[in-house]
XYZ file of N, CA, C and O in Angstrom:
648
model
N 7.178 6.159 12.227
C 7.909 6.877 13.245
C 9.342 6.348 13.294
O 9.581 5.148 13.368
N 10.305 7.236 13.233
C 11.713 6.868 13.217
C 12.154 6.343 14.574
O 11.767 6.866 15.615
N 12.993 5.320 14.539
C 13.553 4.763 15.767
C 14.735 5.622 16.197
O 15.733 5.711 15.485
N 14.607 6.272 17.334
C 15.668 7.126 17.854
C 16.514 6.364 18.864
O 16.029 5.469 19.536
N 17.799 6.725 18.977
C 18.666 6.025 19.921
C 18.411 6.436 21.372
O 18.319 7.616 21.686
N 18.301 5.423 22.215
C 18.121 5.623 23.651
C 19.105 4.718 24.376
O 19.680 3.802 23.781
N 19.305 4.984 25.653
C 20.090 4.058 26.460
C 19.636 4.147 27.909
O 19.023 5.125 28.335
N 19.940 3.085 28.634
C 19.625 2.988 30.055
C 20.945 2.782 30.794
O 21.753 1.934 30.407
N 21.136 3.572 31.837
C 22.330 3.459 32.669
C 21.869 3.127 34.081
O 21.167 3.920 34.714
N 22.242 1.949 34.561
C 21.924 1.537 35.926
C 23.081 1.958 36.824
O 24.234 1.610 36.558
N 22.745 2.700 37.868
C 23.750 3.213 38.792
C 23.636 2.430 40.097
O 22.689 2.616 40.859
N 24.596 1.536 40.332
C 24.534 0.685 41.522
C 25.893 0.059 41.799
O 26.407 -0.688 40.955
N 26.455 0.365 42.948
C 27.719 -0.268 43.342
C 27.580 -1.782 43.378
O 28.447 -2.504 42.882
N 26.489 -2.259 43.971
C 26.323 -3.710 44.137
C 26.125 -4.426 42.801
O 26.681 -5.499 42.578
N 25.328 -3.852 41.915
C 25.148 -4.484 40.599
C 26.449 -4.422 39.799
O 26.806 -5.387 39.111
N 27.165 -3.314 39.886
C 28.431 -3.181 39.167
C 29.434 -4.232 39.645
O 30.184 -4.796 38.850
N 29.426 -4.515 40.948
C 30.345 -5.502 41.528
C 29.871 -6.935 41.326
O 30.565 -7.878 41.718
N 28.688 -7.127 40.745
C 28.165 -8.461 40.519
C 27.523 -9.082 41.751
O 27.229 -10.274 41.772
N 27.270 -8.276 42.769
C 26.672 -8.772 44.016
C 25.156 -8.818 43.951
O 24.523 -9.472 44.774
N 24.570 -8.081 43.009
C 23.115 -8.043 42.869
C 22.776 -7.896 41.395
O 23.390 -7.096 40.682
N 21.783 -8.648 40.965
C 21.332 -8.563 39.580
C 20.673 -7.211 39.333
O 19.931 -6.700 40.177
N 20.947 -6.641 38.173
C 20.257 -5.418 37.752
C 18.879 -5.817 37.254
O 18.740 -6.448 36.215
N 17.855 -5.468 37.998
C 16.493 -5.806 37.587
C 15.767 -4.618 36.968
O 14.915 -4.793 36.111
N 16.082 -3.405 37.396
C 15.399 -2.228 36.860
C 15.824 -1.874 35.444
O 14.997 -1.510 34.607
N 17.131 -1.994 35.164
C 17.634 -1.648 33.838
C 16.951 -2.409 32.719
O 16.481 -1.801 31.751
N 16.859 -3.747 32.823
C 16.187 -4.500 31.756
C 14.714 -4.133 31.580
O 14.193 -4.166 30.460
N 14.044 -3.763 32.662
C 12.641 -3.323 32.542
C 12.584 -2.051 31.701
O 11.773 -1.925 30.776
N 13.461 -1.096 32.011
C 13.484 0.166 31.268
C 13.819 -0.072 29.801
O 13.175 0.488 28.906
N 14.804 -0.917 29.543
C 15.189 -1.222 28.163
C 13.999 -1.813 27.402
O 13.697 -1.402 26.277
N 13.312 -2.765 28.012
C 12.161 -3.392 27.361
C 11.063 -2.397 27.030
O 10.499 -2.424 25.927
N 10.769 -1.508 27.959
C 9.724 -0.509 27.725
C 10.126 0.466 26.622
O 9.291 0.865 25.790
N 11.391 0.861 26.596
C 11.852 1.768 25.537
C 11.793 1.081 24.171
O 11.355 1.682 23.187
N 12.206 -0.173 24.108
C 12.155 -0.907 22.841
C 10.713 -1.075 22.369
O 10.427 -0.891 21.180
N 9.818 -1.412 23.300
C 8.399 -1.556 22.934
C 7.829 -0.265 22.370
O 6.931 -0.292 21.528
N 8.349 0.874 22.840
C 7.865 2.168 22.380
C 8.556 2.622 21.092
O 8.303 3.730 20.616
N 9.441 1.784 20.552
C 10.050 2.107 19.271
C 11.402 2.786 19.331
O 11.920 3.231 18.307
N 11.993 2.884 20.498
C 13.325 3.470 20.626
C 14.360 2.376 20.376
O 14.164 1.227 20.756
N 15.466 2.730 19.753
C 16.579 1.796 19.567
C 17.422 1.844 20.841
O 18.054 2.859 21.136
N 17.402 0.760 21.614
C 18.019 0.774 22.937
C 18.813 -0.508 23.177
O 18.234 -1.593 23.224
N 20.134 -0.386 23.350
C 20.921 -1.567 23.703
C 20.627 -1.985 25.143
O 19.905 -1.291 25.865
N 21.205 -3.092 25.557
C 21.058 -3.518 26.955
C 21.612 -2.444 27.884
O 22.475 -1.648 27.491
N 21.115 -2.442 29.109
C 21.520 -1.428 30.091
C 23.007 -1.532 30.406
O 23.573 -2.622 30.478
N 23.609 -0.379 30.592
C 24.989 -0.287 31.066
C 24.934 -0.153 32.582
O 24.159 0.651 33.098
N 25.740 -0.910 33.302
C 25.773 -0.834 34.757
C 27.063 -0.152 35.175
O 28.156 -0.568 34.767
N 26.919 0.900 35.984
C 28.076 1.663 36.461
C 28.009 1.787 37.980
O 26.941 1.638 38.569
N 29.133 2.075 38.625
C 29.101 2.270 40.071
C 28.472 3.610 40.439
O 28.415 4.528 39.614
N 28.025 3.710 41.683
C 27.507 4.971 42.199
C 28.604 6.023 42.177
O 29.787 5.708 42.132
N 28.178 7.283 42.259
C 29.111 8.395 42.337
C 28.879 9.397 41.236
O 28.567 9.039 40.097
N 29.036 10.672 41.575
C 28.780 11.753 40.626
C 29.694 11.669 39.404
O 29.239 11.843 38.269
N 30.974 11.379 39.606
C 31.909 11.327 38.479
C 31.567 10.172 37.547
O 31.609 10.325 36.319
N 31.220 9.029 38.109
C 30.851 7.864 37.308
C 29.628 8.169 36.446
O 29.590 7.836 35.254
N 28.631 8.807 37.043
C 27.406 9.153 36.316
C 27.701 10.167 35.211
O 27.286 9.995 34.065
N 28.425 11.214 35.547
C 28.738 12.247 34.551
C 29.510 11.652 33.382
O 29.217 11.951 32.213
N 30.484 10.791 33.659
C 31.263 10.167 32.590
C 30.383 9.314 31.687
O 30.502 9.371 30.462
N 29.497 8.496 32.281
C 28.614 7.635 31.487
C 27.663 8.467 30.633
O 27.404 8.126 29.468
N 27.132 9.543 31.194
C 26.233 10.407 30.421
C 26.975 11.054 29.253
O 26.455 11.098 28.131
N 28.174 11.536 29.507
C 28.951 12.165 28.427
C 29.265 11.168 27.314
O 29.225 11.521 26.129
N 29.579 9.925 27.673
C 29.839 8.891 26.654
C 28.583 8.644 25.810
O 28.668 8.523 24.581
N 27.428 8.578 26.466
C 26.178 8.337 25.739
C 25.865 9.492 24.792
O 25.478 9.274 23.635
N 26.035 10.715 25.266
C 25.782 11.889 24.424
C 26.733 11.884 23.230
O 26.327 12.143 22.097
N 28.000 11.533 23.466
C 28.989 11.505 22.384
C 28.636 10.457 21.324
O 28.978 10.627 20.148
N 27.934 9.392 21.723
C 27.491 8.359 20.779
C 26.240 8.773 20.015
O 25.752 8.030 19.164
N 25.662 9.921 20.344
C 24.465 10.380 19.655
C 23.163 9.897 20.254
O 22.106 9.996 19.623
N 23.207 9.405 21.478
C 21.990 8.938 22.139
C 21.093 10.147 22.420
O 21.549 11.191 22.872
N 19.786 9.990 22.149
C 18.854 11.111 22.290
C 18.043 11.061 23.572
O 17.560 12.080 24.046
N 17.841 9.856 24.126
C 17.121 9.691 25.389
C 17.963 8.805 26.288
O 18.274 7.670 25.930
N 18.333 9.342 27.441
C 19.148 8.610 28.406
C 18.348 8.510 29.700
O 17.998 9.528 30.307
N 18.048 7.290 30.109
C 17.322 7.046 31.349
C 18.296 6.395 32.325
O 18.900 5.368 32.014
N 18.456 7.011 33.486
C 19.272 6.384 34.521
C 18.333 5.778 35.558
O 17.229 6.276 35.781
N 18.787 4.685 36.172
C 18.037 4.082 37.276
C 18.993 3.955 38.452
O 20.122 3.497 38.295
N 18.534 4.391 39.609
C 19.327 4.248 40.823
C 20.108 5.497 41.182
O 20.345 6.381 40.357
N 20.464 5.562 42.457
C 21.300 6.650 42.949
C 20.601 7.969 43.164
O 21.238 9.011 43.265
N 19.264 7.955 43.252
C 18.522 9.214 43.398
C 18.079 9.492 44.831
O 17.468 10.526 45.096
N 18.364 8.583 45.733
C 17.883 8.719 47.106
C 18.798 9.566 47.976
O 19.513 10.447 47.494
N 18.787 9.266 49.256
C 19.504 10.098 50.214
C 20.655 9.368 50.918
O 21.240 9.908 51.848
N 20.987 8.160 50.480
C 22.108 7.480 51.114
C 23.419 8.140 50.662
O 23.451 8.848 49.648
N 24.504 7.924 51.390
C 25.758 8.633 51.099
C 26.278 8.467 49.669
O 26.878 9.393 49.128
N 26.061 7.331 49.036
C 26.583 7.106 47.681
C 25.587 7.496 46.585
O 25.890 7.378 45.405
N 24.401 7.963 46.943
C 23.388 8.365 45.954
C 23.742 9.740 45.390
O 23.357 10.775 45.941
N 24.476 9.733 44.294
C 24.943 10.986 43.695
C 24.580 11.110 42.221
O 25.205 11.872 41.488
N 23.561 10.364 41.795
C 23.152 10.447 40.390
C 22.723 11.864 40.005
O 23.144 12.362 38.953
N 21.921 12.565 40.828
C 21.548 13.928 40.436
C 22.758 14.866 40.326
O 22.811 15.705 39.423
N 23.728 14.688 41.218
C 24.910 15.549 41.173
C 25.708 15.310 39.890
O 26.197 16.263 39.263
N 25.834 14.043 39.482
C 26.517 13.737 38.227
C 25.742 14.227 37.018
O 26.325 14.731 36.055
N 24.425 14.096 37.078
C 23.573 14.557 35.982
C 23.667 16.067 35.825
O 23.763 16.583 34.702
N 23.671 16.778 36.936
C 23.725 18.245 36.896
C 25.000 18.736 36.201
O 25.022 19.815 35.605
N 26.076 17.933 36.239
C 27.333 18.322 35.581
C 27.242 18.235 34.061
O 28.091 18.792 33.363
N 26.239 17.523 33.549
C 26.155 17.263 32.109
C 24.998 18.010 31.442
O 25.155 18.526 30.338
N 23.842 18.047 32.085
C 22.709 18.728 31.441
C 22.972 20.233 31.389
O 23.645 20.786 32.255
N 22.433 20.866 30.378
C 22.598 22.314 30.246
C 21.340 23.068 30.663
O 21.425 24.233 31.034
N 20.185 22.390 30.591
C 18.930 23.009 31.035
C 18.082 21.954 31.718
O 17.848 20.889 31.155
N 17.628 22.248 32.914
C 16.730 21.327 33.607
C 15.327 21.428 33.039
O 14.908 22.482 32.554
N 14.601 20.316 33.102
C 13.181 20.263 32.753
C 12.486 19.719 34.009
O 12.180 18.525 34.099
N 12.279 20.583 34.998
C 11.819 20.110 36.305
C 10.447 19.463 36.307
O 10.172 18.609 37.148
N 9.598 19.808 35.364
C 8.258 19.230 35.347
C 8.262 17.719 35.190
O 7.399 17.027 35.735
N 9.243 17.185 34.453
C 9.311 15.730 34.280
C 9.619 15.071 35.619
O 8.937 14.127 36.033
N 10.644 15.559 36.309
C 11.013 14.982 37.605
C 9.897 15.163 38.630
O 9.623 14.256 39.432
N 9.230 16.300 38.586
C 8.116 16.544 39.512
C 6.977 15.552 39.260
O 6.401 15.004 40.203
N 6.675 15.306 37.986
C 5.599 14.366 37.660
C 5.978 12.941 38.062
O 5.126 12.175 38.530
N 7.240 12.575 37.893
C 7.676 11.249 38.317
C 7.483 11.066 39.820
O 7.016 10.022 40.275
N 7.828 12.081 40.606
C 7.626 11.997 42.056
C 6.134 11.964 42.403
O 5.696 11.177 43.231
N 5.348 12.820 41.730
C 3.910 12.888 42.016
C 3.225 11.571 41.667
O 2.500 10.995 42.469
N 3.480 11.079 40.460
C 2.807 9.847 40.045
C 3.319 8.645 40.833
O 2.589 7.675 41.035
N 4.547 8.705 41.323
C 5.105 7.626 42.130
C 4.418 7.459 43.470
O 4.498 6.393 44.090
N 3.720 8.495 43.917
C 2.998 8.400 45.192
C 1.937 7.304 45.164
O 1.582 6.764 46.199
N 1.445 6.964 43.980
C 0.460 5.886 43.868
C 1.075 4.544 44.274
O 0.360 3.657 44.736
N 2.406 4.416 44.117
C 3.098 3.185 44.476
C 3.644 3.203 45.902
O 3.589 2.205 46.602
N 4.203 4.343 46.297
C 4.841 4.425 47.607
C 5.009 5.872 48.052
O 5.363 6.727 47.236
N 4.785 6.137 49.336
C 5.031 7.499 49.828
C 6.515 7.865 49.772
O 6.862 9.037 49.861
N 7.381 6.874 49.608
C 8.816 7.136 49.534
C 9.230 7.819 48.236
O 10.376 8.264 48.112
N 8.320 7.922 47.268
C 8.671 8.564 45.999
C 9.118 10.011 46.203
O 9.900 10.530 45.406
N 8.661 10.636 47.267
C 9.050 12.029 47.510
C 10.521 12.147 47.906
O 11.076 13.253 47.923
N 11.173 11.028 48.216
C 12.586 11.061 48.582
C 13.506 11.051 47.363
O 14.712 11.261 47.495
N 12.942 10.820 46.187
C 13.771 10.824 44.982
C 14.244 12.240 44.689
O 13.453 13.183 44.639
N 15.534 12.365 44.471
C 16.120 13.656 44.114
C 16.419 13.721 42.628
O 17.171 14.565 42.150
N 15.824 12.794 41.865
C 16.096 12.697 40.438
C 15.837 13.972 39.675
O 14.948 14.760 40.011
N 16.626 14.176 38.632
C 16.517 15.339 37.759
C 16.107 14.898 36.359
O 16.229 13.729 36.001
N 15.685 15.852 35.570
C 15.475 15.674 34.143
C 15.973 16.936 33.466
O 15.824 18.037 34.004
N 16.574 16.773 32.314
C 17.066 17.943 31.609
C 17.579 17.588 30.237
O 17.645 16.414 29.859
N 17.942 18.614 29.493
C 18.468 18.417 28.149
C 19.941 18.793 28.112
O 20.422 19.573 28.930
N 20.618 18.188 27.152
C 22.021 18.479 26.911
C 22.102 19.193 25.569
O 21.793 18.610 24.532
N 22.461 20.467 25.613
C 22.625 21.254 24.391
C 24.103 21.257 24.007
O 24.955 21.233 24.884
N 24.475 21.333 22.759
C 23.588 21.332 21.593
C 23.258 19.925 21.094
O 22.650 19.775 20.041
N 23.664 18.896 21.839
C 23.483 17.520 21.384
C 22.020 17.126 21.219
O 21.695 16.240 20.438
N 21.134 17.773 21.956
C 19.715 17.460 21.833
C 19.301 16.191 22.530
O 18.377 15.519 22.089
N 19.983 15.848 23.619
C 19.631 14.646 24.369
C 18.779 15.009 25.577
O 18.982 16.058 26.192
N 17.850 14.129 25.909
C 17.055 14.248 27.127
C 17.591 13.228 28.122
O 17.745 12.057 27.785
N 17.870 13.679 29.337
C 18.354 12.814 30.414
C 17.320 12.823 31.526
O 16.885 13.902 31.960
N 16.918 11.636 31.990
C 15.948 11.526 33.072
C 16.466 10.519 34.094
O 16.831 9.402 33.742
N 16.498 10.938 35.367
C 16.895 10.052 36.470
C 15.660 9.397 37.071
O 14.719 10.084 37.468
N 15.678 8.072 37.154
C 14.627 7.319 37.847
C 15.238 6.650 39.072
O 16.418 6.296 39.061
N 14.436 6.433 40.114
C 14.922 5.623 41.234
C 15.245 4.209 40.748
O 14.851 3.808 39.650
N 15.931 3.452 41.581
C 16.358 2.122 41.174
C 15.356 1.007 41.366
O 15.555 -0.086 40.859
N 14.271 1.252 42.089
C 13.326 0.161 42.335
C 12.614 -0.237 41.045
O 12.367 0.594 40.167
N 12.291 -1.512 40.936
C 11.623 -1.990 39.729
C 10.263 -1.314 39.556
O 9.851 -1.028 38.430
N 9.564 -1.049 40.664
C 8.261 -0.360 40.565
C 8.430 1.046 40.022
O 7.648 1.504 39.185
N 9.461 1.748 40.503
C 9.694 3.118 40.035
C 10.042 3.134 38.552
O 9.610 4.029 37.818
N 10.800 2.157 38.115
C 11.162 2.076 36.700
C 9.935 1.741 35.851
O 9.660 2.398 34.846
N 9.175 0.738 36.277
C 7.999 0.302 35.509
C 6.952 1.402 35.400
O 6.268 1.516 34.376
N 6.804 2.216 36.432
C 5.816 3.297 36.360
C 6.413 4.587 35.802
O 5.696 5.418 35.252
N 7.735 4.757 35.921
C 8.369 5.996 35.489
C 8.643 6.079 34.003
O 8.473 7.135 33.387
N 9.077 4.991 33.393
C 9.399 5.041 31.964
C 8.189 5.468 31.131
O 8.327 6.307 30.242
N 6.977 4.961 31.394
C 5.832 5.447 30.611
C 5.610 6.959 30.747
O 5.208 7.613 29.774
N 5.885 7.519 31.913
C 5.778 8.975 32.082
C 6.783 9.667 31.175
O 6.453 10.634 30.473
N 8.006 9.176 31.170
C 9.045 9.757 30.324
C 8.653 9.660 28.848
O 8.815 10.621 28.079
N 8.106 8.524 28.467
C 7.746 8.310 27.066
C 6.635 9.230 26.580
O 6.539 9.497 25.378
N 5.812 9.748 27.486
C 4.737 10.657 27.054
C 5.288 11.958 26.480
O 4.599 12.618 25.698
N 6.518 12.323 26.846
C 7.076 13.605 26.387
C 8.403 13.480 25.654
O 8.859 14.452 25.044
N 9.046 12.330 25.687
C 10.424 12.211 25.195
C 10.582 12.601 23.728
O 11.478 13.385 23.384
N 9.748 12.069 22.853
C 9.893 12.397 21.423
C 9.659 13.883 21.174
O 10.338 14.501 20.352
N 8.703 14.461 21.875
C 8.436 15.895 21.713
C 9.638 16.716 22.176
O 10.032 17.679 21.508
N 10.226 16.339 23.305
C 11.401 17.060 23.798
C 12.536 16.973 22.787
O 13.162 17.990 22.455
N 12.805 15.774 22.291
C 13.889 15.606 21.328
C 13.613 16.447 20.083
O 14.513 17.115 19.546
N 12.386 16.456 19.610
C 12.026 17.280 18.447
C 12.244 18.755 18.747
O 12.797 19.496 17.923
N 11.843 19.191 19.917
C 11.982 20.597 20.283
C 13.440 21.035 20.393
O 13.801 22.106 19.937
N 14.267 20.214 21.007
C 15.669 20.616 21.163
C 16.410 20.603 19.827
O 17.458 21.215 19.697
N 15.822 19.932 18.824
C 16.384 19.975 17.479
C 15.817 21.152 16.687
O 16.115 21.312 15.508
N 14.987 21.970 17.322
C 14.426 23.143 16.658
C 13.095 22.928 16.004
O 12.626 23.758 15.229
N 12.434 21.805 16.328
C 11.116 21.516 15.758
C 10.076 22.540 16.181
O 10.242 23.251 17.174
N 8.995 22.607 15.411
C 7.907 23.527 15.712
C 7.083 22.994 16.873
O 7.038 21.787 17.111
N 6.434 23.884 17.590
C 5.584 23.456 18.701
C 4.361 22.723 18.167
O 3.771 23.129 17.175
N 4.016 21.625 18.828
C 2.864 20.820 18.383
C 1.564 21.473 18.792
O 1.471 22.201 19.715
């Protein structure tokens, strides 16, 4: 199985400012690497729709095929990861985000507050998935993403249905 490029973008004002360690990003990176994806260390960016959109566009321009964001999916004033993601994806894949919220209920009833999106960027063929910033959400969410990520990437490249 070919190693495809992936990246993790942690969205957090406090982690970006060095006030809090990024704990979710390294978990996501480790899980992606274990699954055979080529994934550098997580990039930490500040909250905000423009910051998220810029980071996603940079990743797509580098040829990254799977982009997982952590953080900024809630309802606080600076949680704008979905808004930034919506500026970059060309087609939503709502079933992924719905499954992340549904399966997250096993960990916390707060999973329903995630406004995270999932979608593809055409014609680049990248899959973007927003995860909440909690370490539990990342640890349980990345395996959900991995169940479909390679198939999505194959499909957006014009692969045949499995």
